[in-house]
């Protein structure tokens, strides 16, 4: 049986955050900080209005998690189960064995380690909750904060891809891919 985020026990608590699956109404709560230029600089989807944001939010909700600090959503992320590449006769065995992580943090709480705490919890959800064997994350190489978080939670850089990502600034930027195997993550925590 392949588990989904909704099958897990919620909420999940870290030292300072409470994590739970995202809800449709959470789009309103994150919009005030999600729409800020310093956040939108690195996000995949540019929402120009609350209505656009709500539609995007609802489309991605099944793989989305929010982080709550003192009753307020300060982080939004994804744990998206994926099928890794495999030979055609092995696709059934490979199905759902990988997950991609992503996260966004309210700039008002940055610099306190909450991004790392949130991302580490997402990694635990992927490995311990969903039982995937490999976890990936990617970013623009210039997104130093995201790169630092990936390194702090134990992901290794597996590739730097020169000018492979078109940024909404119109510039071609380097992209970076990070990953960790579940067994590596478990060994790192032990």
CSV table of C-alpha atoms in Angstrom, one decimal:
chain,number,residue,atom,x,y,z
A,1,UNK,CA,0.0,0.0,0.0
A,2,UNK,CA,1.3,3.4,-1.0
A,3,UNK,CA,0.8,6.0,1.8
A,4,UNK,CA,-0.2,9.6,1.2
A,5,UNK,CA,0.4,12.5,3.5
A,6,UNK,CA,-3.3,12.4,4.6
A,7,UNK,CA,-2.7,8.8,5.9
A,8,UNK,CA,-0.1,10.0,8.4
A,9,UNK,CA,-0.7,11.0,12.1
A,10,UNK,CA,-1.1,14.7,12.4
A,11,UNK,CA,-0.1,17.2,13.7
A,12,UNK,CA,3.6,16.6,13.6
A,13,UNK,CA,5.6,18.7,16.2
A,14,UNK,CA,9.2,19.9,16.1
A,15,UNK,CA,10.9,21.9,18.8
A,16,UNK,CA,9.0,25.1,17.7
A,17,UNK,CA,6.7,24.2,14.9
A,18,UNK,CA,3.4,22.3,14.4
A,19,UNK,CA,3.1,20.8,10.9
A,20,UNK,CA,-0.2,19.7,9.3
A,21,UNK,CA,-1.5,19.1,5.9
A,22,UNK,CA,-2.4,22.3,4.0
A,23,UNK,CA,-6.1,23.2,3.7
A,24,UNK,CA,-7.7,25.4,1.0
A,25,UNK,CA,-8.4,28.2,3.5
A,26,UNK,CA,-4.6,28.4,4.3
A,27,UNK,CA,-4.1,30.2,1.0
A,28,UNK,CA,-5.4,33.4,2.5
A,29,UNK,CA,-3.1,33.0,5.6
A,30,UNK,CA,0.1,32.6,3.5
A,31,UNK,CA,-0.7,35.2,0.8
A,32,UNK,CA,0.4,38.3,2.7
A,33,UNK,CA,4.0,37.0,2.9
A,34,UNK,CA,4.0,34.6,-0.1
A,35,UNK,CA,3.4,37.4,-2.5
A,36,UNK,CA,6.4,39.5,-1.3
A,37,UNK,CA,9.0,40.1,-4.0
A,38,UNK,CA,11.8,38.5,-1.9
A,39,UNK,CA,9.7,35.3,-1.7
A,40,UNK,CA,8.5,35.3,-5.3
A,41,UNK,CA,12.1,35.8,-6.5
A,42,UNK,CA,12.7,32.0,-6.0
A,43,UNK,CA,9.3,30.4,-6.2
A,44,UNK,CA,8.3,28.2,-9.1
A,45,UNK,CA,4.8,29.8,-9.6
A,46,UNK,CA,4.2,33.5,-9.7
A,47,UNK,CA,0.8,34.4,-8.4
A,48,UNK,CA,-0.2,38.0,-9.3
A,49,UNK,CA,-3.4,38.0,-7.3
A,50,UNK,CA,-5.0,36.2,-4.3
A,51,UNK,CA,-7.4,34.5,-6.8
A,52,UNK,CA,-4.4,33.1,-8.8
A,53,UNK,CA,-2.7,32.1,-5.6
A,54,UNK,CA,-5.8,30.3,-4.4
A,55,UNK,CA,-6.1,28.3,-7.6
A,56,UNK,CA,-2.4,27.3,-7.6
A,57,UNK,CA,-2.7,26.4,-3.9
A,58,UNK,CA,-5.7,24.2,-4.4
A,59,UNK,CA,-4.1,22.4,-7.3
A,60,UNK,CA,-1.1,21.4,-5.2
A,61,UNK,CA,-2.8,20.8,-1.9
A,62,UNK,CA,-2.5,17.0,-1.7
A,63,UNK,CA,1.3,17.2,-1.4
A,64,UNK,CA,1.4,20.4,0.7
A,65,UNK,CA,2.2,20.9,4.4
A,66,UNK,CA,2.2,24.0,6.5
A,67,UNK,CA,4.3,25.0,9.5
A,68,UNK,CA,2.6,26.9,12.3
A,69,UNK,CA,4.4,29.0,14.9
A,70,UNK,CA,2.4,30.6,17.8
A,71,UNK,CA,-0.8,29.9,15.9
A,72,UNK,CA,0.3,31.5,12.6
A,73,UNK,CA,1.4,29.8,9.4
A,74,UNK,CA,5.0,30.7,8.8
A,75,UNK,CA,6.1,28.0,6.4
A,76,UNK,CA,4.6,26.1,3.5
A,77,UNK,CA,6.1,23.1,1.8
A,78,UNK,CA,5.6,20.1,-0.3
A,79,UNK,CA,6.4,16.4,0.1
A,80,UNK,CA,5.6,15.2,-3.4
A,81,UNK,CA,5.8,11.4,-3.9
A,82,UNK,CA,7.3,10.6,-7.3
A,83,UNK,CA,8.2,7.7,-9.5
A,84,UNK,CA,11.9,7.5,-10.1
A,85,UNK,CA,13.2,6.6,-13.5
A,86,UNK,CA,13.4,2.9,-14.2
A,87,UNK,CA,13.5,0.4,-17.0
A,88,UNK,CA,10.1,-0.3,-18.5
A,89,UNK,CA,9.7,-3.7,-16.9
A,90,UNK,CA,10.5,-2.3,-13.4
A,91,UNK,CA,8.1,0.6,-13.3
A,92,UNK,CA,5.7,-1.1,-10.9
A,93,UNK,CA,8.4,-1.8,-8.4
A,94,UNK,CA,9.8,1.7,-8.7
A,95,UNK,CA,6.4,3.5,-8.3
A,96,UNK,CA,6.3,6.1,-5.6
A,97,UNK,CA,9.8,5.3,-4.2
A,98,UNK,CA,11.0,8.9,-4.3
A,99,UNK,CA,9.8,12.2,-3.0
A,100,UNK,CA,10.6,15.8,-3.9
A,101,UNK,CA,10.7,18.4,-1.1
A,102,UNK,CA,10.2,22.2,-1.4
A,103,UNK,CA,9.6,24.9,1.1
A,104,UNK,CA,8.9,28.6,1.5
A,105,UNK,CA,9.3,30.6,4.7
A,106,UNK,CA,7.7,33.9,5.9
A,107,UNK,CA,10.6,36.5,5.6
A,108,UNK,CA,9.4,37.8,9.0
A,109,UNK,CA,10.7,34.7,10.8
A,110,UNK,CA,13.9,34.1,8.7
A,111,UNK,CA,17.2,33.9,10.4
A,112,UNK,CA,16.0,31.8,13.4
A,113,UNK,CA,16.6,28.3,12.0
A,114,UNK,CA,12.9,27.7,11.3
A,115,UNK,CA,13.5,27.0,7.6
A,116,UNK,CA,15.9,24.3,8.5
A,117,UNK,CA,13.6,22.9,11.2
A,118,UNK,CA,10.7,22.8,8.8
A,119,UNK,CA,12.7,21.2,6.0
A,120,UNK,CA,14.1,18.6,8.3
A,121,UNK,CA,10.5,17.7,9.4
A,122,UNK,CA,9.5,17.4,5.7
A,123,UNK,CA,12.5,15.1,5.1
A,124,UNK,CA,11.4,13.0,8.1
A,125,UNK,CA,7.8,12.9,6.8
A,126,UNK,CA,9.1,11.6,3.4
A,127,UNK,CA,11.4,8.9,4.9
A,128,UNK,CA,9.6,7.8,8.0
A,129,UNK,CA,6.0,8.7,7.1
A,130,UNK,CA,5.8,7.9,3.4
A,131,UNK,CA,8.6,5.3,3.4
A,132,UNK,CA,10.3,6.5,0.3
A,133,UNK,CA,13.8,5.3,-0.5
A,134,UNK,CA,15.2,8.6,-1.9
A,135,UNK,CA,14.4,12.3,-1.4
A,136,UNK,CA,15.3,15.1,-3.7
A,137,UNK,CA,15.2,18.9,-3.7
A,138,UNK,CA,16.4,21.5,-6.2
A,139,UNK,CA,16.9,25.2,-6.4
A,140,UNK,CA,18.5,28.0,-8.4
A,141,UNK,CA,22.2,28.1,-7.5
A,142,UNK,CA,21.9,31.7,-6.5
A,143,UNK,CA,19.3,30.9,-3.8
A,144,UNK,CA,21.9,30.6,-1.1
A,145,UNK,CA,19.4,30.3,1.8
A,146,UNK,CA,17.7,27.3,0.2
A,147,UNK,CA,21.0,25.7,-0.6
A,148,UNK,CA,22.2,26.1,3.1
A,149,UNK,CA,19.0,24.5,4.3
A,150,UNK,CA,19.5,21.5,2.0
A,151,UNK,CA,23.0,21.1,3.2
A,152,UNK,CA,22.1,21.5,6.9
A,153,UNK,CA,19.4,18.7,6.7
A,154,UNK,CA,21.9,16.3,5.1
A,155,UNK,CA,21.2,16.5,1.4
A,156,UNK,CA,24.2,16.2,-0.8
A,157,UNK,CA,24.7,18.2,-4.0
A,158,UNK,CA,24.4,15.8,-6.8
A,159,UNK,CA,24.6,18.2,-9.7
A,160,UNK,CA,25.1,21.8,-10.8
A,161,UNK,CA,23.5,22.5,-14.1
A,162,UNK,CA,25.0,25.5,-15.9
A,163,UNK,CA,22.4,28.0,-17.1
A,164,UNK,CA,19.6,25.3,-17.3
A,165,UNK,CA,16.9,27.3,-15.5
A,166,UNK,CA,15.2,30.3,-17.0
A,167,UNK,CA,14.4,32.8,-14.2
A,168,UNK,CA,11.5,35.2,-14.4
A,169,UNK,CA,14.1,38.0,-14.5
A,170,UNK,CA,14.9,36.8,-18.0
A,171,UNK,CA,18.3,35.4,-17.0
A,172,UNK,CA,19.4,31.8,-17.5
A,173,UNK,CA,20.6,30.7,-14.0
A,174,UNK,CA,22.5,27.6,-12.8
A,175,UNK,CA,20.3,25.0,-11.2
A,176,UNK,CA,21.3,22.6,-8.4
A,177,UNK,CA,20.0,19.2,-7.4
A,178,UNK,CA,20.4,17.8,-3.9
A,179,UNK,CA,19.3,14.4,-2.6
A,180,UNK,CA,19.7,11.8,0.2
A,181,UNK,CA,18.8,8.1,0.4
A,182,UNK,CA,16.5,7.0,3.2
A,183,UNK,CA,19.2,4.7,4.7
A,184,UNK,CA,21.7,7.7,4.7
A,185,UNK,CA,19.2,9.9,6.5
A,186,UNK,CA,18.5,7.2,9.1
A,187,UNK,CA,22.2,6.6,9.7
A,188,UNK,CA,22.8,10.4,10.0
A,189,UNK,CA,20.2,10.6,12.7
A,190,UNK,CA,21.4,7.5,14.6
